[in-house]
C-alpha cells in the first residue's frame, strides 16, 4: 500500500479527486497518510477531515525562519512514513532537502502543457491568463516529477484541453481542471501505486498492463 502525503494551499479540488478515486477504486494500492497545508484557512483541510484523513497546517508564519519551517515539514513527512508526496495546488517552493530525500517520489500537477506557460511566476490564474494572451488554441495539464527546478522535472502524464472563443482565465481554469487535472492526478497516483512507472535519465517510462491497456 503506497502511503501518500498530499500537500495543498487552497480549495483542494484536486485533493477531492484523489479522495474520490480512492473510494471508488479508481486508485488502488494507495492511501492518504496525511494532508498538509501551509495555509490554515485552506478548504482542502475540511475535505480531508470529512473523509477521516489526518490533516495538519504547517505554516511558515509559525516558525522563526525558513529553515525551521522546512525542518518541520520534513519531520512530518518522515514521521508519517510517506512513499509519495503529491503537490496538489501547493504554493510553497519545495526545499532542496525534500527533493533530495524524496527523489522521484514527489509529483506535481501544473495547469498547462509543459513546457508552455510554466516556471517561476506561472501559477493559478496567471497560467491561464498567459495562455489566453498568447492566443493558443489548445492548453491542458501536466503531471510531472519534481526536481530542483520549477516545473522542470520528468513528465509523467499530459492531457490537452481546447480553448474556446470567449474564454476568460476563470472559465479556462475550470475546464482544464474538469477535463484534465481531476483525471490526470488520480491516474498518475494509480500508475505509481501499481508499480507501472519508472524514471531514468530524466524520462518516465509507463509499463503497459498485461492486457495491453
Ligand atoms: C490547480 O489549478 C493546480 O493545477 C494548481 O493549483 C490549482 C489548485 O486547485 N497548481 P485546488 O486547490 O486543487 O482546487
XYZ file of C-alpha atoms and ligand atoms in Angstrom:
227
model
C 0.000 0.000 0.000
C 1.554 3.291 -1.147
C 1.352 5.947 1.563
C 0.622 9.405 0.193
C 1.117 12.874 1.607
C -0.991 15.428 -0.269
C 0.281 18.997 0.064
C -2.244 21.768 -0.514
C -2.716 25.519 -0.152
C -6.260 26.246 -1.271
C -9.617 24.841 -2.267
C -8.427 21.290 -2.671
C -10.464 20.163 -5.660
C -7.519 18.042 -6.794
C -7.339 16.526 -3.301
C -11.069 15.799 -3.621
C -10.467 13.992 -6.916
C -7.866 11.814 -5.183
C -10.136 11.075 -2.197
C -12.994 10.158 -4.546
C -10.800 7.948 -6.726
C -9.511 6.043 -3.696
C -13.084 5.468 -2.524
C -14.390 4.445 -5.934
C -11.469 2.176 -6.795
C -10.065 4.472 -9.478
C -6.871 4.453 -7.427
C -5.820 1.095 -5.970
C -2.982 0.164 -3.616
C -2.731 3.685 -2.162
C -3.945 5.526 0.917
C -3.579 9.120 2.076
C -1.427 9.128 5.209
C -1.633 12.884 5.714
C -2.806 16.131 4.120
C -0.532 19.098 4.838
C -1.463 22.719 4.179
C 0.707 25.804 4.582
C -2.491 27.830 4.932
C -4.687 27.393 7.998
C -7.828 28.519 6.117
C -7.423 26.158 3.168
C -10.758 24.472 2.440
C -8.727 21.405 1.476
C -8.246 20.741 5.211
C -12.031 20.416 5.618
C -12.200 17.979 2.724
C -9.572 15.785 4.405
C -11.411 15.864 7.744
C -14.714 14.961 6.066
C -13.034 11.795 4.797
C -11.401 10.951 8.130
C -7.911 11.696 6.813
C -5.297 13.267 9.109
C -4.772 16.909 8.196
C -2.315 19.421 9.574
C -1.346 23.002 8.934
C 2.383 23.698 8.827
C 2.700 27.408 8.141
C 5.942 29.335 7.606
C 4.414 32.015 9.851
C 4.681 29.724 12.844
C 8.456 29.376 12.535
C 11.355 31.719 13.182
C 12.830 31.208 9.706
C 12.524 29.211 6.505
C 14.950 26.538 7.690
C 12.814 25.784 10.740
C 9.684 25.596 8.548
C 11.403 23.220 6.143
C 12.609 21.054 9.024
C 9.073 20.781 10.425
C 7.684 19.852 7.015
C 10.290 17.123 6.519
C 9.838 15.825 10.037
C 6.094 15.419 9.475
C 6.590 13.620 6.165
C 9.199 11.309 7.655
C 7.123 10.553 10.746
C 4.156 9.584 8.540
C 6.365 7.133 6.597
C 5.300 8.643 3.295
C 6.151 6.896 -0.005
C 4.868 9.554 -2.429
C 4.362 13.288 -1.994
C 1.613 14.779 -4.156
C 1.685 18.551 -4.675
C -1.950 19.433 -5.356
C -2.009 23.205 -5.640
C 0.792 23.681 -3.087
C 2.064 27.231 -3.443
C 5.272 26.826 -1.462
C 8.678 26.315 -3.080
C 9.809 22.806 -2.159
C 13.022 22.757 -0.110
C 16.055 21.192 -1.774
C 16.468 18.759 1.121
C 12.993 17.415 0.385
C 13.714 16.958 -3.319
C 16.942 15.129 -2.458
C 15.391 12.901 0.189
C 12.309 12.071 -1.887
C 13.956 11.794 -5.287
C 11.430 10.696 -7.937
C 8.861 10.401 -5.165
C 7.286 13.868 -5.483
C 4.734 14.685 -8.197
C 3.104 17.994 -9.088
C 0.100 18.943 -11.199
C 0.585 22.015 -13.385
C -2.308 23.564 -15.350
C -0.632 23.823 -18.768
C 1.102 21.622 -21.299
C 4.694 21.917 -20.081
C 7.000 23.426 -21.401
C 4.393 26.100 -22.224
C 3.371 28.577 -19.525
C 5.399 27.134 -16.687
C 8.267 28.079 -14.403
C 8.629 30.883 -11.904
C 5.562 33.102 -11.661
C 3.252 30.746 -13.552
C 0.728 29.538 -11.015
C -3.037 29.663 -10.563
C -4.941 32.002 -12.856
C -1.710 33.529 -14.213
C -1.109 30.398 -16.257
C -4.480 30.710 -17.975
C -4.116 34.482 -18.446
C -0.831 33.844 -20.245
C -2.339 31.123 -22.436
C -5.202 33.412 -23.471
C -2.823 36.362 -24.053
C -0.735 34.180 -26.402
C -3.847 33.031 -28.225
C -3.208 29.302 -28.021
C -5.996 27.045 -29.294
C -5.080 24.174 -27.020
C -3.813 24.094 -23.466
C -4.075 21.391 -20.812
C -2.430 19.967 -17.722
C 0.744 18.085 -16.856
C 1.708 15.757 -14.020
C 5.465 15.701 -13.567
C 8.046 14.546 -11.054
C 9.595 17.351 -9.052
C 13.309 18.101 -9.363
C 15.364 21.097 -8.184
C 13.869 23.424 -10.813
C 10.401 24.931 -11.192
C 8.213 22.699 -13.385
C 11.345 21.150 -14.948
C 11.099 17.555 -13.745
C 10.354 14.422 -15.799
C 6.887 14.459 -17.368
C 4.542 11.617 -16.386
C 1.163 12.475 -17.948
C -0.319 15.258 -20.063
C -3.814 15.946 -21.349
C -4.873 18.582 -23.861
C -7.889 20.841 -23.403
C -9.426 23.083 -26.046
C -9.508 26.864 -25.613
C -12.933 28.170 -26.655
C -13.965 31.556 -28.049
C -14.970 33.888 -25.238
C -12.931 32.044 -22.604
C -11.853 34.030 -19.573
C -8.987 32.877 -17.317
C -11.663 31.610 -14.927
C -13.648 29.570 -17.474
C -10.448 28.149 -18.922
C -9.129 27.247 -15.469
C -12.372 25.421 -14.708
C -12.319 23.450 -17.994
C -8.664 22.475 -17.506
C -9.490 21.220 -14.020
C -12.605 19.293 -15.077
C -11.252 17.792 -18.279
C -7.615 17.272 -17.313
C -6.406 17.857 -13.750
C -9.040 15.862 -11.862
C -8.436 12.883 -14.148
C -4.662 13.041 -14.561
C -3.653 13.284 -10.916
C -5.607 10.190 -9.751
C -4.422 8.324 -12.857
C -0.788 9.223 -12.099
C -1.104 8.041 -8.496
C -2.756 4.790 -9.577
C 0.043 4.088 -12.076
C 2.733 4.724 -9.456
C 0.893 2.753 -6.752
C 0.695 -0.233 -9.070
C 4.388 -0.191 -9.892
C 3.965 0.851 -13.515
C 6.157 3.954 -13.507
C 9.923 4.204 -13.672
C 12.195 7.212 -14.055
C 15.654 7.131 -15.627
C 17.792 9.862 -17.193
C 15.043 12.426 -16.761
C 12.489 10.371 -18.687
C 9.471 8.489 -17.469
C 8.511 5.021 -18.690
C 4.993 3.722 -18.134
C 4.576 -0.029 -18.277
C 1.567 -1.303 -20.107
C -0.796 -3.627 -18.297
C -0.613 -7.303 -19.178
C -3.786 -6.966 -21.282
C -2.162 -4.215 -23.327
C -4.094 -1.202 -21.958
C -4.804 23.785 -9.729
O -5.120 24.521 -10.872
C -3.422 23.231 -9.861
O -3.088 22.860 -11.143
C -2.614 24.394 -9.449
O -3.336 24.968 -8.359
C -4.704 24.675 -8.504
C -5.173 24.017 -7.247
O -6.542 23.877 -7.148
N -1.267 24.026 -9.203
P -7.193 23.020 -5.985
O -6.712 23.581 -4.648
O -6.808 21.584 -6.152
O -8.684 23.223 -6.118
